């Protein structure tokens, strides 16, 4: 299959090839589908997944019984072997999570607590699968999705004018994944499009940030599911003058908490912060996005002190930056990117509208809008 067709169906004779996040799957397309054969295949896969989940549960129990120090001594070998077993069990989502465990012992101080947290989430996911018949349908669909089982978009499509909030790629040795965040200007809903390409190849779907298009989106099943499939497009992308409505940092944190109730394995949620300013954190080298607050009457009644050695307005000593009622820390990963300084320069102490992803490690800005009318600035 030509790599340029990644993320689409490519028909060659009697075989249909699907490029998915887990790789390439083949299905025979000669003649009409046999529902009974499909049911038997699904049952066989579920039995394999159950076997793999049961084995993972035992390995997690052995790890805790022997002590977390054994994970540091074993290195990646322990987790690579376990991940391979999950691939054999046709649970690629579990395999990805297991591989991530291997990096935690080398992640610095406090790694035992982080490893225990991730092991607990894996245990919860395993128990969710083993007792899926007792779960609400939406949560059961979420468990299937987290395990990496295939699903199709379902339900009526939502037609709206969709503002492109952000677009960025992540890559591994086998696959490039493109994430595109959209905001419905009429519905107010935020949706995620995923597009895939072979390693080293950009995915085909690309939408310019700050543009809008009128299109149908159909959501995938699952509790709190934001991923959608792009359907019919009625207009091409065109520059937009609108920007999404934002939240305070406290409201954003509350939204993350609400989302975790629906999907305990959620890494991040998309949020737009309104009227925030990047300011230094108390930790050396750390920064945060703080809510801007109108200066008090007392502060306005006296001139701001002047320090010739001060940095840009609002980011250094000797300035009278907007005070903060609350703030969200920026993720350690974002702090290492040049985009941090682009965000600081764009603000200059003036509140911004910032879209990004909020998780337990903090907030990752993806796009920022200046206070005055202007085009959005991508930050990834």
mmCIF file of C-alpha atoms in Angstrom:
data_model
loop_
_atom_site.group_PDB
_atom_site.id
_atom_site.type_symbol
_atom_site.label_atom_id
_atom_site.label_comp_id
_atom_site.label_asym_id
_atom_site.label_seq_id
_atom_site.Cartn_x
_atom_site.Cartn_y
_atom_site.Cartn_z
ATOM 1 C CA UNK A 1 0.000 0.000 0.000
ATOM 2 C CA UNK A 2 1.226 3.458 -0.884
ATOM 3 C CA UNK A 3 2.102 5.286 2.337
ATOM 4 C CA UNK A 4 0.208 8.337 1.136
ATOM 5 C CA UNK A 5 -3.040 6.442 1.621
ATOM 6 C CA UNK A 6 -2.485 6.087 5.375
ATOM 7 C CA UNK A 7 -5.607 6.817 7.319
ATOM 8 C CA UNK A 8 -7.903 5.844 4.403
ATOM 9 C CA UNK A 9 -9.286 2.651 2.934
ATOM 10 C CA UNK A 10 -7.293 1.261 0.054
ATOM 11 C CA UNK A 11 -9.028 -1.431 -2.000
ATOM 12 C CA UNK A 12 -6.876 -3.838 -3.995
ATOM 13 C CA UNK A 13 -8.772 -6.734 -5.526
ATOM 14 C CA UNK A 14 -10.589 -8.838 -2.914
ATOM 15 C CA UNK A 15 -8.652 -7.396 0.050
ATOM 16 C CA UNK A 16 -9.407 -4.232 2.004
ATOM 17 C CA UNK A 17 -6.442 -2.777 3.895
ATOM 18 C CA UNK A 18 -7.029 -0.568 6.953
ATOM 19 C CA UNK A 19 -4.314 1.679 8.330
ATOM 20 C CA UNK A 20 -5.027 1.987 12.048
ATOM 21 C CA UNK A 21 -3.167 3.217 15.095
ATOM 22 C CA UNK A 22 -2.120 -0.331 15.817
ATOM 23 C CA UNK A 23 -0.857 -1.100 12.332
ATOM 24 C CA UNK A 24 -2.315 -2.681 9.219
ATOM 25 C CA UNK A 25 -5.296 -5.007 9.351
ATOM 26 C CA UNK A 26 -6.610 -7.010 6.432
ATOM 27 C CA UNK A 27 -10.105 -8.245 5.820
ATOM 28 C CA UNK A 28 -11.535 -10.318 3.029
ATOM 29 C CA UNK A 29 -14.095 -8.337 1.084
ATOM 30 C CA UNK A 30 -15.189 -10.950 -1.376
ATOM 31 C CA UNK A 31 -18.962 -11.016 -1.136
ATOM 32 C CA UNK A 32 -21.302 -9.810 1.577
ATOM 33 C CA UNK A 33 -20.208 -9.810 5.206
ATOM 34 C CA UNK A 34 -21.135 -12.855 7.265
ATOM 35 C CA UNK A 35 -22.563 -11.660 10.621
ATOM 36 C CA UNK A 36 -22.085 -15.069 12.222
ATOM 37 C CA UNK A 37 -18.428 -15.217 11.187
ATOM 38 C CA UNK A 38 -17.892 -11.679 12.478
ATOM 39 C CA UNK A 39 -19.467 -12.633 15.804
ATOM 40 C CA UNK A 40 -17.173 -15.657 16.136
ATOM 41 C CA UNK A 41 -14.097 -13.526 15.347
ATOM 42 C CA UNK A 42 -15.152 -10.982 17.965
ATOM 43 C CA UNK A 43 -15.640 -13.720 20.562
ATOM 44 C CA UNK A 44 -12.212 -15.180 19.818
ATOM 45 C CA UNK A 45 -10.604 -11.779 20.209
ATOM 46 C CA UNK A 46 -12.420 -11.161 23.493
ATOM 47 C CA UNK A 47 -11.149 -14.484 24.825
ATOM 48 C CA UNK A 48 -7.580 -13.522 23.871
ATOM 49 C CA UNK A 49 -7.973 -10.116 25.513
ATOM 50 C CA UNK A 50 -9.327 -11.748 28.669
ATOM 51 C CA UNK A 51 -6.336 -14.077 28.763
ATOM 52 C CA UNK A 52 -3.961 -11.152 28.357
ATOM 53 C CA UNK A 53 -5.698 -9.040 31.008
ATOM 54 C CA UNK A 54 -5.634 -11.933 33.466
ATOM 55 C CA UNK A 55 -1.909 -12.404 32.866
ATOM 56 C CA UNK A 56 -1.271 -8.678 33.355
ATOM 57 C CA UNK A 57 -3.210 -8.707 36.614
ATOM 58 C CA UNK A 58 -0.996 -11.519 37.865
ATOM 59 C CA UNK A 59 2.183 -9.681 36.852
ATOM 60 C CA UNK A 60 1.062 -6.531 38.632
ATOM 61 C CA UNK A 61 0.308 -8.572 41.754
ATOM 62 C CA UNK A 62 3.760 -10.205 41.573
ATOM 63 C CA UNK A 63 5.381 -6.773 41.229
ATOM 64 C CA UNK A 64 3.656 -5.404 44.316
ATOM 65 C CA UNK A 65 4.310 -8.590 46.270
ATOM 66 C CA UNK A 66 8.021 -8.449 45.462
ATOM 67 C CA UNK A 67 8.343 -4.689 45.981
ATOM 68 C CA UNK A 68 8.602 -1.808 43.495
ATOM 69 C CA UNK A 69 12.405 -1.826 43.742
ATOM 70 C CA UNK A 70 12.396 -4.908 41.531
ATOM 71 C CA UNK A 71 11.047 -2.768 38.681
ATOM 72 C CA UNK A 72 14.112 -0.535 38.843
ATOM 73 C CA UNK A 73 16.429 -3.540 38.814
ATOM 74 C CA UNK A 74 14.661 -5.249 35.912
ATOM 75 C CA UNK A 75 14.796 -2.182 33.643
ATOM 76 C CA UNK A 76 12.866 -2.200 30.373
ATOM 77 C CA UNK A 77 13.143 -5.956 29.818
ATOM 78 C CA UNK A 78 10.304 -6.777 32.206
ATOM 79 C CA UNK A 79 7.905 -4.356 30.590
ATOM 80 C CA UNK A 80 8.905 -5.087 26.989
ATOM 81 C CA UNK A 81 8.142 -8.761 27.508
ATOM 82 C CA UNK A 82 4.809 -7.979 29.139
ATOM 83 C CA UNK A 83 3.913 -5.527 26.363
ATOM 84 C CA UNK A 84 4.670 -8.188 23.754
ATOM 85 C CA UNK A 85 2.278 -10.517 25.557
ATOM 86 C CA UNK A 86 -0.443 -7.847 25.395
ATOM 87 C CA UNK A 87 0.122 -7.479 21.642
ATOM 88 C CA UNK A 88 -0.290 -11.246 21.306
ATOM 89 C CA UNK A 89 -3.529 -10.895 23.277
ATOM 90 C CA UNK A 90 -4.737 -8.298 20.712
ATOM 91 C CA UNK A 91 -4.881 -5.544 23.332
ATOM 92 C CA UNK A 92 -2.576 -2.884 21.805
ATOM 93 C CA UNK A 93 -3.823 -0.179 24.152
ATOM 94 C CA UNK A 94 -2.645 -2.228 27.125
ATOM 95 C CA UNK A 95 0.685 -2.842 25.397
ATOM 96 C CA UNK A 96 1.267 0.906 25.030
ATOM 97 C CA UNK A 97 0.462 1.548 28.693
ATOM 98 C CA UNK A 98 2.743 -1.268 29.821
ATOM 99 C CA UNK A 99 5.675 0.096 27.780
ATOM 100 C CA UNK A 100 5.195 3.484 29.428
ATOM 101 C CA UNK A 101 5.694 1.842 32.826
ATOM 102 C CA UNK A 102 9.238 0.933 31.831
ATOM 103 C CA UNK A 103 10.320 4.578 31.721
ATOM 104 C CA UNK A 104 8.980 5.526 35.154
ATOM 105 C CA UNK A 105 11.832 4.107 37.326
ATOM 106 C CA UNK A 106 14.254 6.389 35.455
ATOM 107 C CA UNK A 107 12.010 9.468 35.710
ATOM 108 C CA UNK A 108 13.652 10.928 38.812
ATOM 109 C CA UNK A 109 12.742 11.381 42.464
ATOM 110 C CA UNK A 110 9.298 10.161 43.448
ATOM 111 C CA UNK A 111 9.163 7.468 40.783
ATOM 112 C CA UNK A 112 7.807 4.729 43.121
ATOM 113 C CA UNK A 113 4.654 6.780 43.775
ATOM 114 C CA UNK A 114 4.189 7.447 40.051
ATOM 115 C CA UNK A 115 4.698 3.776 39.215
ATOM 116 C CA UNK A 116 2.176 2.744 41.843
ATOM 117 C CA UNK A 117 -0.370 5.214 40.466
ATOM 118 C CA UNK A 118 0.007 3.901 36.917
ATOM 119 C CA UNK A 119 -0.147 0.284 38.080
ATOM 120 C CA UNK A 120 -3.369 1.095 39.929
ATOM 121 C CA UNK A 121 -4.888 2.586 36.771
ATOM 122 C CA UNK A 122 -3.896 -0.512 34.789
ATOM 123 C CA UNK A 123 -5.444 -2.701 37.473
ATOM 124 C CA UNK A 124 -8.644 -0.634 37.291
ATOM 125 C CA UNK A 125 -8.714 -1.031 33.504
ATOM 126 C CA UNK A 126 -8.190 -4.784 33.801
ATOM 127 C CA UNK A 127 -10.978 -5.104 36.319
ATOM 128 C CA UNK A 128 -13.197 -3.000 34.086
ATOM 129 C CA UNK A 129 -12.696 -5.475 31.249
ATOM 130 C CA UNK A 130 -13.171 -8.564 33.411
ATOM 131 C CA UNK A 131 -16.431 -7.121 34.782
ATOM 132 C CA UNK A 132 -17.561 -5.229 31.689
ATOM 133 C CA UNK A 133 -20.990 -6.858 31.819
ATOM 134 C CA UNK A 134 -21.685 -4.874 35.011
ATOM 135 C CA UNK A 135 -20.676 -1.499 33.558
ATOM 136 C CA UNK A 136 -22.924 1.113 31.923
ATOM 137 C CA UNK A 137 -22.756 0.861 28.154
ATOM 138 C CA UNK A 138 -20.828 4.126 27.746
ATOM 139 C CA UNK A 139 -18.177 3.166 30.329
ATOM 140 C CA UNK A 140 -17.880 -0.340 28.835
ATOM 141 C CA UNK A 141 -17.228 1.289 25.446
ATOM 142 C CA UNK A 142 -14.529 3.445 27.064
ATOM 143 C CA UNK A 143 -12.848 0.333 28.504
ATOM 144 C CA UNK A 144 -12.843 -1.295 25.075
ATOM 145 C CA UNK A 145 -11.349 1.839 23.560
ATOM 146 C CA UNK A 146 -8.602 2.052 26.213
ATOM 147 C CA UNK A 147 -7.683 -1.570 25.553
ATOM 148 C CA UNK A 148 -7.283 -0.746 21.870
ATOM 149 C CA UNK A 149 -10.248 -2.662 20.505
ATOM 150 C CA UNK A 150 -11.606 -1.276 17.228
ATOM 151 C CA UNK A 151 -14.715 0.897 17.177
ATOM 152 C CA UNK A 152 -16.610 2.886 14.579
ATOM 153 C CA UNK A 153 -18.137 6.327 14.801
ATOM 154 C CA UNK A 154 -21.850 6.062 15.449
ATOM 155 C CA UNK A 155 -24.936 8.187 15.930
ATOM 156 C CA UNK A 156 -26.272 11.103 13.909
ATOM 157 C CA UNK A 157 -23.647 13.466 12.458
ATOM 158 C CA UNK A 158 -23.401 16.975 13.872
ATOM 159 C CA UNK A 159 -23.251 19.686 11.229
ATOM 160 C CA UNK A 160 -21.570 22.866 12.376
ATOM 161 C CA UNK A 161 -19.007 25.510 11.490
ATOM 162 C CA UNK A 162 -15.864 24.043 13.037
ATOM 163 C CA UNK A 163 -13.029 26.295 14.149
ATOM 164 C CA UNK A 164 -9.614 24.615 13.945
ATOM 165 C CA UNK A 165 -8.106 25.137 17.399
ATOM 166 C CA UNK A 166 -4.854 23.208 17.053
ATOM 167 C CA UNK A 167 -3.033 20.601 14.991
ATOM 168 C CA UNK A 168 0.088 18.654 15.910
ATOM 169 C CA UNK A 169 1.843 15.364 15.162
ATOM 170 C CA UNK A 170 3.365 12.704 17.385
ATOM 171 C CA UNK A 171 5.507 9.916 15.983
ATOM 172 C CA UNK A 172 6.897 6.546 16.968
ATOM 173 C CA UNK A 173 9.023 4.115 14.916
ATOM 174 C CA UNK A 174 5.962 2.711 13.155
ATOM 175 C CA UNK A 175 3.344 5.444 12.954
ATOM 176 C CA UNK A 176 2.751 9.181 12.799
ATOM 177 C CA UNK A 177 -0.419 10.368 14.540
ATOM 178 C CA UNK A 178 -1.928 13.762 13.778
ATOM 179 C CA UNK A 179 -4.325 15.322 16.292
ATOM 180 C CA UNK A 180 -6.647 18.091 15.151
ATOM 181 C CA UNK A 181 -8.832 19.872 17.706
ATOM 182 C CA UNK A 182 -12.039 21.491 16.446
ATOM 183 C CA UNK A 183 -14.590 23.737 18.158
ATOM 184 C CA UNK A 184 -18.186 23.995 16.945
ATOM 185 C CA UNK A 185 -19.078 27.672 16.808
ATOM 186 C CA UNK A 186 -22.782 26.863 16.922
ATOM 187 C CA UNK A 187 -22.879 23.830 19.230
ATOM 188 C CA UNK A 188 -20.022 24.893 21.503
ATOM 189 C CA UNK A 189 -18.663 21.336 21.421
ATOM 190 C CA UNK A 190 -14.990 20.413 21.110
ATOM 191 C CA UNK A 191 -14.036 17.390 19.020
ATOM 192 C CA UNK A 192 -10.809 15.571 18.115
ATOM 193 C CA UNK A 193 -9.878 14.226 14.696
ATOM 194 C CA UNK A 194 -7.125 11.611 14.410
ATOM 195 C CA UNK A 195 -5.251 10.941 11.193
ATOM 196 C CA UNK A 196 -2.499 8.378 10.682
ATOM 197 C CA UNK A 197 0.520 8.063 8.448
ATOM 198 C CA UNK A 198 3.306 5.535 8.072
ATOM 199 C CA UNK A 199 6.537 6.303 9.915
ATOM 200 C CA UNK A 200 8.262 9.287 8.354
ATOM 201 C CA UNK A 201 5.191 10.275 6.347
ATOM 202 C CA UNK A 202 2.820 13.076 7.298
ATOM 203 C CA UNK A 203 -0.843 12.050 7.581
ATOM 204 C CA UNK A 204 -3.018 13.169 4.701
ATOM 205 C CA UNK A 205 -5.594 15.194 6.634
ATOM 206 C CA UNK A 206 -4.442 18.720 7.420
ATOM 207 C CA UNK A 207 -6.529 21.712 8.517
ATOM 208 C CA UNK A 208 -5.038 25.192 9.086
ATOM 209 C CA UNK A 209 -5.261 26.552 12.620
ATOM 210 C CA UNK A 210 -7.559 29.566 12.924
ATOM 211 C CA UNK A 211 -9.720 28.565 9.951
ATOM 212 C CA UNK A 212 -13.327 27.355 9.989
ATOM 213 C CA UNK A 213 -15.091 24.848 7.783
ATOM 214 C CA UNK A 214 -18.683 23.671 7.653
ATOM 215 C CA UNK A 215 -18.787 19.894 7.986
ATOM 216 C CA UNK A 216 -20.411 16.868 9.590
ATOM 217 C CA UNK A 217 -18.710 15.155 12.541
ATOM 218 C CA UNK A 218 -19.764 11.827 14.043
ATOM 219 C CA UNK A 219 -18.529 10.928 17.519
ATOM 220 C CA UNK A 220 -17.050 7.571 18.546
ATOM 221 C CA UNK A 221 -18.684 5.563 21.364
ATOM 222 C CA UNK A 222 -17.504 5.921 24.958
ATOM 223 C CA UNK A 223 -18.109 7.922 28.107
ATOM 224 C CA UNK A 224 -17.038 11.517 27.557
ATOM 225 C CA UNK A 225 -15.666 10.573 24.143
ATOM 226 C CA UNK A 226 -14.369 13.561 22.152
ATOM 227 C CA UNK A 227 -12.916 11.733 19.169
ATOM 228 C CA UNK A 228 -14.981 12.062 16.014
ATOM 229 C CA UNK A 229 -14.910 11.104 12.356
ATOM 230 C CA UNK A 230 -14.975 13.816 9.708
ATOM 231 C CA UNK A 231 -17.900 13.379 7.330
ATOM 232 C CA UNK A 232 -19.152 15.508 4.485
ATOM 233 C CA UNK A 233 -17.511 18.912 4.084
ATOM 234 C CA UNK A 234 -19.751 21.674 2.829
ATOM 235 C CA UNK A 235 -17.210 24.495 2.631
ATOM 236 C CA UNK A 236 -13.418 24.647 2.392
ATOM 237 C CA UNK A 237 -11.466 26.019 5.373
ATOM 238 C CA UNK A 238 -11.503 29.817 5.486
ATOM 239 C CA UNK A 239 -9.835 32.295 7.876
ATOM 240 C CA UNK A 240 -11.964 32.990 10.941
ATOM 241 C CA UNK A 241 -12.330 36.133 12.989
ATOM 242 C CA UNK A 242 -13.905 34.350 15.949
ATOM 243 C CA UNK A 243 -12.166 32.669 18.855
ATOM 244 C CA UNK A 244 -13.532 30.170 21.385
ATOM 245 C CA UNK A 245 -14.972 31.305 24.682
ATOM 246 C CA UNK A 246 -12.642 30.558 27.548
ATOM 247 C CA UNK A 247 -12.667 29.498 31.198
ATOM 248 C CA UNK A 248 -10.840 30.604 34.287
ATOM 249 C CA UNK A 249 -8.082 28.312 35.514
ATOM 250 C CA UNK A 250 -10.284 27.132 38.384
ATOM 251 C CA UNK A 251 -13.119 26.282 35.995
ATOM 252 C CA UNK A 252 -10.669 24.406 33.765
ATOM 253 C CA UNK A 253 -9.422 22.321 36.713
ATOM 254 C CA UNK A 254 -13.030 21.532 37.641
ATOM 255 C CA UNK A 255 -13.744 20.430 34.061
ATOM 256 C CA UNK A 256 -10.784 18.048 34.204
ATOM 257 C CA UNK A 257 -12.149 16.562 37.423
ATOM 258 C CA UNK A 258 -15.581 16.088 35.876
ATOM 259 C CA UNK A 259 -14.044 14.357 32.858
ATOM 260 C CA UNK A 260 -12.131 11.939 35.086
ATOM 261 C CA UNK A 261 -15.400 10.767 36.599
ATOM 262 C CA UNK A 262 -16.484 9.589 33.159
ATOM 263 C CA UNK A 263 -13.096 8.247 32.049
ATOM 264 C CA UNK A 264 -10.632 7.490 34.891
ATOM 265 C CA UNK A 265 -7.853 6.726 32.375
ATOM 266 C CA UNK A 266 -8.043 10.118 30.695
ATOM 267 C CA UNK A 267 -4.646 11.797 30.294
ATOM 268 C CA UNK A 268 -5.790 15.280 29.315
ATOM 269 C CA UNK A 269 -8.850 17.338 28.442
ATOM 270 C CA UNK A 270 -9.007 20.207 25.922
ATOM 271 C CA UNK A 271 -9.697 23.587 27.511
ATOM 272 C CA UNK A 272 -9.566 27.207 26.432
ATOM 273 C CA UNK A 273 -8.329 29.646 29.060
ATOM 274 C CA UNK A 274 -9.486 33.236 28.826
ATOM 275 C CA UNK A 275 -7.578 36.276 30.111
ATOM 276 C CA UNK A 276 -4.497 34.467 31.401
ATOM 277 C CA UNK A 277 -0.918 35.684 31.725
ATOM 278 C CA UNK A 278 2.284 33.576 31.798
ATOM 279 C CA UNK A 279 4.122 34.240 35.069
ATOM 280 C CA UNK A 280 7.086 32.544 36.780
ATOM 281 C CA UNK A 281 6.264 29.792 39.244
ATOM 282 C CA UNK A 282 7.877 29.475 42.666
ATOM 283 C CA UNK A 283 9.861 26.486 41.429
ATOM 284 C CA UNK A 284 13.095 27.371 39.622
ATOM 285 C CA UNK A 285 12.599 27.419 35.863
ATOM 286 C CA UNK A 286 8.866 26.722 36.122
ATOM 287 C CA UNK A 287 6.072 28.869 34.678
ATOM 288 C CA UNK A 288 2.316 28.970 35.038
ATOM 289 C CA UNK A 289 -0.715 30.566 33.403
ATOM 290 C CA UNK A 290 -2.462 32.798 35.927
ATOM 291 C CA UNK A 291 -5.868 34.420 35.789
ATOM 292 C CA UNK A 292 -5.539 38.163 35.229
ATOM 293 C CA UNK A 293 -7.294 40.303 37.818
ATOM 294 C CA UNK A 294 -8.062 44.015 37.711
ATOM 295 C CA UNK A 295 -5.636 45.939 39.821
ATOM 296 C CA UNK A 296 -6.929 47.002 43.191
ATOM 297 C CA UNK A 297 -7.741 50.645 43.805
ATOM 298 C CA UNK A 298 -4.739 50.854 46.076
ATOM 299 C CA UNK A 299 -2.393 49.583 43.394
ATOM 300 C CA UNK A 300 -3.854 52.003 40.868
ATOM 301 C CA UNK A 301 -3.418 54.950 43.218
ATOM 302 C CA UNK A 302 0.347 54.598 43.308
ATOM 303 C CA UNK A 303 2.830 54.427 40.419
ATOM 304 C CA UNK A 304 4.431 51.106 39.675
ATOM 305 C CA UNK A 305 8.075 50.900 40.754
ATOM 306 C CA UNK A 306 10.580 51.147 37.960
ATOM 307 C CA UNK A 307 13.525 48.779 37.769
ATOM 308 C CA UNK A 308 15.883 49.361 34.825
ATOM 309 C CA UNK A 309 16.985 45.738 35.074
ATOM 310 C CA UNK A 310 13.490 44.300 34.950
ATOM 311 C CA UNK A 311 12.393 41.938 32.193
ATOM 312 C CA UNK A 312 9.335 42.266 29.933
ATOM 313 C CA UNK A 313 6.157 43.624 31.554
ATOM 314 C CA UNK A 314 4.502 41.096 33.824
ATOM 315 C CA UNK A 315 7.319 38.553 33.840
ATOM 316 C CA UNK A 316 9.986 39.983 36.117
ATOM 317 C CA UNK A 317 10.651 41.998 39.239
ATOM 318 C CA UNK A 318 9.891 45.695 39.355
ATOM 319 C CA UNK A 319 6.659 45.401 37.357
ATOM 320 C CA UNK A 320 3.009 45.679 38.243
ATOM 321 C CA UNK A 321 1.627 42.609 36.487
ATOM 322 C CA UNK A 322 -2.020 41.610 36.789
ATOM 323 C CA UNK A 323 -2.510 39.751 40.036
ATOM 324 C CA UNK A 324 -3.653 36.144 39.941
ATOM 325 C CA UNK A 325 -6.617 34.549 41.647
ATOM 326 C CA UNK A 326 -5.495 31.061 40.595
ATOM 327 C CA UNK A 327 -3.106 29.490 38.128
ATOM 328 C CA UNK A 328 -2.259 26.306 36.233
ATOM 329 C CA UNK A 329 1.356 25.085 35.994
ATOM 330 C CA UNK A 330 2.795 24.508 32.535
ATOM 331 C CA UNK A 331 3.879 20.938 31.873
ATOM 332 C CA UNK A 332 7.589 20.072 32.162
ATOM 333 C CA UNK A 333 7.590 19.083 28.487
ATOM 334 C CA UNK A 334 6.308 22.488 27.373
ATOM 335 C CA UNK A 335 8.909 24.250 29.517
ATOM 336 C CA UNK A 336 11.658 22.731 27.335
ATOM 337 C CA UNK A 337 10.207 24.056 24.068
ATOM 338 C CA UNK A 338 10.980 27.379 22.339
ATOM 339 C CA UNK A 339 7.215 27.925 22.279
ATOM 340 C CA UNK A 340 7.411 28.916 25.965
ATOM 341 C CA UNK A 341 9.273 32.113 25.080
ATOM 342 C CA UNK A 342 6.989 32.732 22.120
ATOM 343 C CA UNK A 343 4.037 32.620 24.532
ATOM 344 C CA UNK A 344 5.745 34.986 26.981
ATOM 345 C CA UNK A 345 6.670 37.438 24.217
ATOM 346 C CA UNK A 346 3.157 37.331 22.749
ATOM 347 C CA UNK A 347 1.704 38.250 26.137
ATOM 348 C CA UNK A 348 4.181 40.847 27.374
ATOM 349 C CA UNK A 349 2.116 40.982 30.538
ATOM 350 C CA UNK A 350 -1.171 41.391 28.621
ATOM 351 C CA UNK A 351 -3.859 38.697 29.107
ATOM 352 C CA UNK A 352 -4.234 36.126 26.329
ATOM 353 C CA UNK A 353 -6.734 33.501 25.233
ATOM 354 C CA UNK A 354 -4.926 30.131 25.203
ATOM 355 C CA UNK A 355 -6.148 26.725 24.039
ATOM 356 C CA UNK A 356 -4.393 23.574 25.179
ATOM 357 C CA UNK A 357 -4.567 20.255 26.968
ATOM 358 C CA UNK A 358 -4.895 20.015 30.752
ATOM 359 C CA UNK A 359 -3.848 16.912 32.679
ATOM 360 C CA UNK A 360 -2.355 15.809 35.971
ATOM 361 C CA UNK A 361 1.091 17.077 34.907
ATOM 362 C CA UNK A 362 -0.218 20.555 34.143
ATOM 363 C CA UNK A 363 -1.324 22.565 31.111
ATOM 364 C CA UNK A 364 0.217 22.300 27.638
ATOM 365 C CA UNK A 365 -0.563 25.383 25.494
ATOM 366 C CA UNK A 366 -1.210 24.591 21.838
ATOM 367 C CA UNK A 367 -2.547 27.881 20.418
ATOM 368 C CA UNK A 368 -2.741 31.458 21.709
ATOM 369 C CA UNK A 369 -4.749 34.470 20.612
ATOM 370 C CA UNK A 370 -3.464 37.991 21.404
ATOM 371 C CA UNK A 371 -5.621 40.390 23.404
ATOM 372 C CA UNK A 372 -6.041 42.648 20.379
ATOM 373 C CA UNK A 373 -7.559 41.340 17.115
ATOM 374 C CA UNK A 374 -5.055 39.113 15.404
ATOM 375 C CA UNK A 375 -4.368 35.677 14.018
ATOM 376 C CA UNK A 376 -3.825 32.722 16.389
ATOM 377 C CA UNK A 377 -0.252 31.657 17.130
ATOM 378 C CA UNK A 378 0.448 27.880 17.137
ATOM 379 C CA UNK A 379 2.614 26.825 20.073
ATOM 380 C CA UNK A 380 3.428 23.198 19.309
#
